CSV table of C-alpha atoms in Angstrom, one decimal:
chain,number,residue,atom,x,y,z
A,1,MET,CA,0.0,0.0,0.0
A,2,ALA,CA,1.4,3.4,-1.0
A,3,ALA,CA,2.2,5.8,1.9
A,4,SER,CA,0.0,8.8,2.4
A,5,PRO,CA,1.4,12.1,1.2
A,6,GLU,CA,2.9,14.3,4.0
A,7,TYR,CA,0.8,17.2,3.0
A,8,ASP,CA,-2.8,18.1,2.2
A,9,TYR,CA,-2.1,20.2,-0.9
A,10,LEU,CA,0.7,20.5,-3.4
A,11,PHE,CA,1.1,23.6,-5.6
A,12,LYS,CA,3.6,24.8,-8.1
A,13,LEU,CA,4.6,28.5,-8.2
A,14,LEU,CA,6.9,30.2,-10.7
A,15,LEU,CA,8.8,33.4,-10.1
A,16,ILE,CA,9.1,35.4,-13.2
A,17,GLY,CA,10.7,38.8,-14.1
A,18,ASP,CA,13.8,40.5,-15.5
A,19,SER,CA,17.3,39.4,-14.4
A,20,GLY,CA,18.5,41.3,-11.3
A,21,VAL,CA,15.1,42.1,-9.8
A,22,GLY,CA,15.7,39.9,-6.8
A,23,LYS,CA,13.7,36.7,-7.6
A,24,SER,CA,16.4,34.4,-6.1
A,25,CYS,CA,16.8,36.7,-3.1
A,26,LEU,CA,13.1,36.6,-2.4
A,27,LEU,CA,13.0,32.9,-2.6
A,28,THR,CA,16.1,32.5,-0.4
A,29,ARG,CA,14.6,34.9,2.2
A,30,PHE,CA,11.2,33.0,2.2
A,31,VAL,CA,12.7,29.5,2.4
A,32,GLN,CA,15.9,30.0,4.4
A,33,ASP,CA,15.3,33.4,6.0
A,34,ALA,CA,18.7,34.5,4.6
A,35,TYR,CA,19.9,37.2,2.3
A,36,ASN,CA,23.0,37.5,0.0
A,37,GLU,CA,23.5,40.9,-1.5
A,38,PHE,CA,25.9,39.5,-4.1
A,39,HIS,CA,23.7,36.6,-5.3
A,40,VAL,CA,24.7,35.2,-8.7
A,41,SER,CA,22.1,35.4,-11.4
A,42,THR,CA,20.1,32.2,-12.0
A,43,ILE,CA,21.1,30.1,-15.0
A,44,GLY,CA,18.1,28.3,-16.4
A,45,VAL,CA,15.8,27.3,-13.5
A,46,ASP,CA,16.3,26.8,-9.8
A,47,PHE,CA,14.0,24.9,-7.5
A,48,LYS,CA,13.1,24.9,-3.8
A,49,THR,CA,10.3,23.5,-1.7
A,50,VAL,CA,8.7,24.7,1.5
A,51,THR,CA,5.9,23.3,3.6
A,52,THR,CA,3.6,25.7,5.4
A,53,MET,CA,0.3,25.7,7.3
A,54,VAL,CA,-2.6,27.4,5.6
A,55,ARG,CA,-6.0,27.5,7.2
A,56,GLY,CA,-5.3,24.4,9.2
A,57,ARG,CA,-4.0,22.5,6.2
A,58,LEU,CA,-0.4,21.4,5.4
A,59,VAL,CA,0.6,22.9,2.0
A,60,LYS,CA,3.7,22.0,0.1
A,61,LEU,CA,4.9,24.7,-2.3
A,62,GLN,CA,7.2,23.9,-5.2
A,63,LEU,CA,8.9,27.2,-5.9
A,64,TRP,CA,10.6,27.6,-9.3
A,65,ASP,CA,13.0,30.5,-9.8
A,66,THR,CA,13.3,31.2,-13.5
A,67,ALA,CA,16.2,33.0,-15.3
A,68,GLY,CA,15.3,36.5,-16.5
A,69,GLN,CA,17.7,36.5,-19.5
A,70,GLU,CA,16.1,36.2,-22.9
A,71,ARG,CA,18.5,33.4,-24.0
A,72,PHE,CA,16.8,31.1,-21.4
A,73,SER,CA,13.2,31.9,-22.5
A,74,VAL,CA,12.8,28.6,-24.4
A,75,VAL,CA,14.1,26.6,-21.4
A,76,THR,CA,11.9,28.4,-18.8
A,77,GLY,CA,8.9,28.4,-21.0
A,78,ASN,CA,8.7,24.6,-20.6
A,79,TYR,CA,8.1,25.1,-16.8
A,80,TYR,CA,5.1,27.4,-17.2
A,81,ARG,CA,2.8,24.5,-18.0
A,82,ASN,CA,0.9,22.9,-15.1
A,83,SER,CA,1.8,25.8,-12.8
A,84,ASP,CA,-0.8,26.8,-10.2
A,85,GLY,CA,0.4,30.3,-9.9
A,86,PHE,CA,2.9,32.9,-11.0
A,87,VAL,CA,4.8,35.5,-9.0
A,88,PHE,CA,5.8,38.4,-11.3
A,89,VAL,CA,8.7,40.4,-9.8
A,90,TYR,CA,10.0,43.8,-10.7
A,91,ASP,CA,12.6,46.0,-9.2
A,92,ALA,CA,11.0,49.2,-7.8
A,93,THR,CA,14.3,51.0,-8.4
A,94,ASN,CA,14.3,50.0,-12.1
A,95,ARG,CA,11.5,51.4,-14.2
A,96,GLN,CA,12.3,49.1,-17.2
A,97,SER,CA,11.8,46.0,-15.2
A,98,PHE,CA,8.3,47.3,-14.3
A,99,ASP,CA,7.5,48.1,-17.9
A,100,HIS,CA,8.5,44.5,-18.9
A,101,ILE,CA,5.9,42.9,-16.7
A,102,GLU,CA,3.2,42.8,-19.3
A,103,GLY,CA,5.7,41.1,-21.7
A,104,TRP,CA,6.4,38.4,-19.1
A,105,LEU,CA,2.6,37.9,-18.7
A,106,SER,CA,2.3,37.5,-22.5
A,107,GLN,CA,5.1,34.9,-22.5
A,108,VAL,CA,3.3,33.0,-19.7
A,109,GLN,CA,0.0,33.1,-21.7
A,110,GLN,CA,1.8,31.4,-24.6
A,111,HIS,CA,2.3,28.3,-22.5
A,112,HIS,CA,-0.5,28.5,-19.9
A,113,GLU,CA,-4.2,29.0,-20.1
A,114,CYS,CA,-4.2,31.3,-17.0
A,115,GLY,CA,-7.8,30.4,-16.1
A,116,PRO,CA,-9.8,31.7,-13.2
A,117,ASN,CA,-8.1,29.4,-10.7
A,118,THR,CA,-4.6,30.6,-11.7
A,119,ILE,CA,-3.2,32.9,-9.0
A,120,LYS,CA,-1.1,35.8,-10.0
A,121,ILE,CA,1.0,37.9,-7.6
A,122,LEU,CA,2.8,41.1,-8.7
A,123,VAL,CA,5.7,41.9,-6.4
A,124,GLY,CA,7.5,45.2,-6.3
A,125,ASN,CA,10.8,44.3,-4.8
A,126,LYS,CA,13.5,46.5,-3.2
A,127,ALA,CA,10.9,48.7,-1.7
A,128,ASP,CA,13.3,49.6,1.1
A,129,ALA,CA,15.4,51.7,-1.3
A,130,VAL,CA,13.2,54.7,-0.7
A,131,GLY,CA,15.6,57.3,-2.2
A,132,SER,CA,16.0,55.3,-5.4
A,133,LEU,CA,12.5,54.3,-6.2
A,134,GLN,CA,11.3,54.7,-9.8
A,135,VAL,CA,8.0,53.0,-9.4
A,136,SER,CA,5.5,54.0,-6.7
A,137,GLU,CA,3.3,51.5,-4.8
A,138,GLU,CA,0.3,53.2,-6.3
A,139,GLU,CA,1.6,52.4,-9.8
A,140,GLY,CA,2.3,48.8,-8.7
A,141,ARG,CA,-1.2,48.4,-7.3
A,142,ALA,CA,-2.8,49.9,-10.5
A,143,LYS,CA,-0.8,47.5,-12.6
A,144,ALA,CA,-1.8,44.5,-10.5
A,145,GLU,CA,-5.4,45.5,-10.8
A,146,GLN,CA,-5.0,45.7,-14.6
A,147,LEU,CA,-3.5,42.2,-14.7
A,148,GLY,CA,-5.9,40.7,-12.3
A,149,ALA,CA,-3.2,40.1,-9.8
A,150,PHE,CA,-2.5,40.7,-6.1
A,151,PHE,CA,0.1,43.3,-5.3
A,152,VAL,CA,2.8,43.2,-2.6
A,153,ALA,CA,5.7,45.6,-2.1
A,154,THR,CA,8.6,43.6,-0.7
A,155,SER,CA,12.2,43.9,0.4
A,156,ALA,CA,14.3,40.7,0.3
A,157,LYS,CA,17.0,42.6,2.1
A,158,THR,CA,14.9,43.5,5.2
A,159,ALA,CA,12.4,40.6,4.8
A,160,ALA,CA,9.5,43.1,4.6
A,161,ASN,CA,6.3,41.4,3.3
A,162,VAL,CA,8.2,38.5,1.7
A,163,ASP,CA,6.2,35.9,3.6
A,164,MET,CA,3.0,37.8,2.7
A,165,ALA,CA,3.7,37.5,-1.1
A,166,PHE,CA,4.1,33.7,-1.0
A,167,LEU,CA,1.4,33.0,1.6
A,168,THR,CA,-1.1,35.2,-0.3
A,169,ALA,CA,-0.6,32.8,-3.2
A,170,ALA,CA,-0.9,29.7,-1.0
A,171,GLN,CA,-4.0,30.9,0.8
A,172,ASN,CA,-5.8,31.7,-2.4
A,173,LEU,CA,-4.8,28.4,-4.0
A,174,VAL,CA,-6.1,26.5,-1.0
A,175,GLU,CA,-9.4,28.5,-1.2
A,176,ASN,CA,-9.8,27.8,-4.9
A,177,ARG,CA,-9.1,24.1,-4.4
A,178,ARG,CA,-11.7,23.9,-1.6
A,179,LYS,CA,-14.3,25.7,-3.7
A,180,GLN,CA,-13.6,23.4,-6.6
A,181,LYS,CA,-14.3,20.4,-4.4
A,182,GLN,CA,-17.6,22.0,-3.2
A,183,GLN,CA,-18.8,22.8,-6.7
A,184,PRO,CA,-21.8,20.7,-7.7
A,185,LYS,CA,-20.9,18.0,-10.2
A,186,SER,CA,-23.9,19.1,-12.3
A,187,ALA,CA,-22.1,22.4,-13.0
A,188,SER,CA,-19.3,20.7,-14.9
A,189,ALA,CA,-21.6,18.1,-16.4
A,190,THR,CA,-23.7,20.8,-18.2
A,191,GLY,CA,-20.7,22.4,-19.7
A,192,SER,CA,-21.3,25.7,-18.0
A,193,ASN,CA,-18.6,28.2,-17.3
A,194,PRO,CA,-16.6,27.7,-14.1
A,195,MET,CA,-18.0,29.7,-11.3
A,196,ALA,CA,-16.0,32.8,-10.2
A,197,LEU,CA,-13.8,32.0,-7.3
A,198,GLY,CA,-13.2,34.5,-4.5
A,199,LYS,CA,-9.9,35.9,-3.5
A,200,VAL,CA,-8.3,36.1,-0.1
A,201,GLY,CA,-6.5,39.4,0.4
A,202,PRO,CA,-2.9,39.7,1.5
A,203,SER,CA,-3.9,40.7,5.1
A,204,GLY,CA,-7.1,38.7,5.5
A,205,GLN,CA,-8.0,37.4,8.9
A,206,GLY,CA,-7.0,33.9,9.9
A,207,ASN,CA,-3.8,34.0,7.9
A,208,GLU,CA,-1.3,31.5,9.2
A,209,LYS,CA,2.3,32.5,8.5
A,210,GLY,CA,4.3,29.8,10.1
A,211,LYS,CA,6.7,27.9,7.8
A,212,CYS,CA,8.2,24.5,8.4
A,213,CYS,CA,10.0,21.6,6.7
A,214,LYS,CA,12.1,23.8,4.4
A,215,GLY,CA,14.0,22.1,1.6
């Protein structure tokens, strides 16, 4: 008899954005609570896992850190399929990285349906560099609303809101999965459109932020 899985839910999240925006630093901060200012750019794809409690359920997140260089676009494109959510990251001190976000979304849409259950998070990283900011939080929130994404301003350096970014994704993925299970079978049998699924905000009540079993 096969052993029972050591988690209630398994989700795959991809971090996407220009090279140098801090994707790897965000991932390292979330998984290991560490920061390296001189982190080497990702070549191809990196991968980490973390297990966390969300609404009383044990959730395992597969976190894929994709390279931002164009020469790796074919390689990273293969990882977009079967992803449950995407974390789009820009550098708030680099306007160009913000302007490229829609291009990254278009690239994802070439490989992924991005249906109503797909969670999108827009992260404005390096928010701690107040004197060097080129993109305001208001602009970030407006862009997120345009893309149908959640917005979180983070700092991998200070750890500000890093957990919130990933746990917002996890909480909404769990909520969507639960609603899918509760959906009457007749709804899918009739070929009707999937019902709209609600979103849980970044600071919703009942959020559980403890992480464990990092790998």
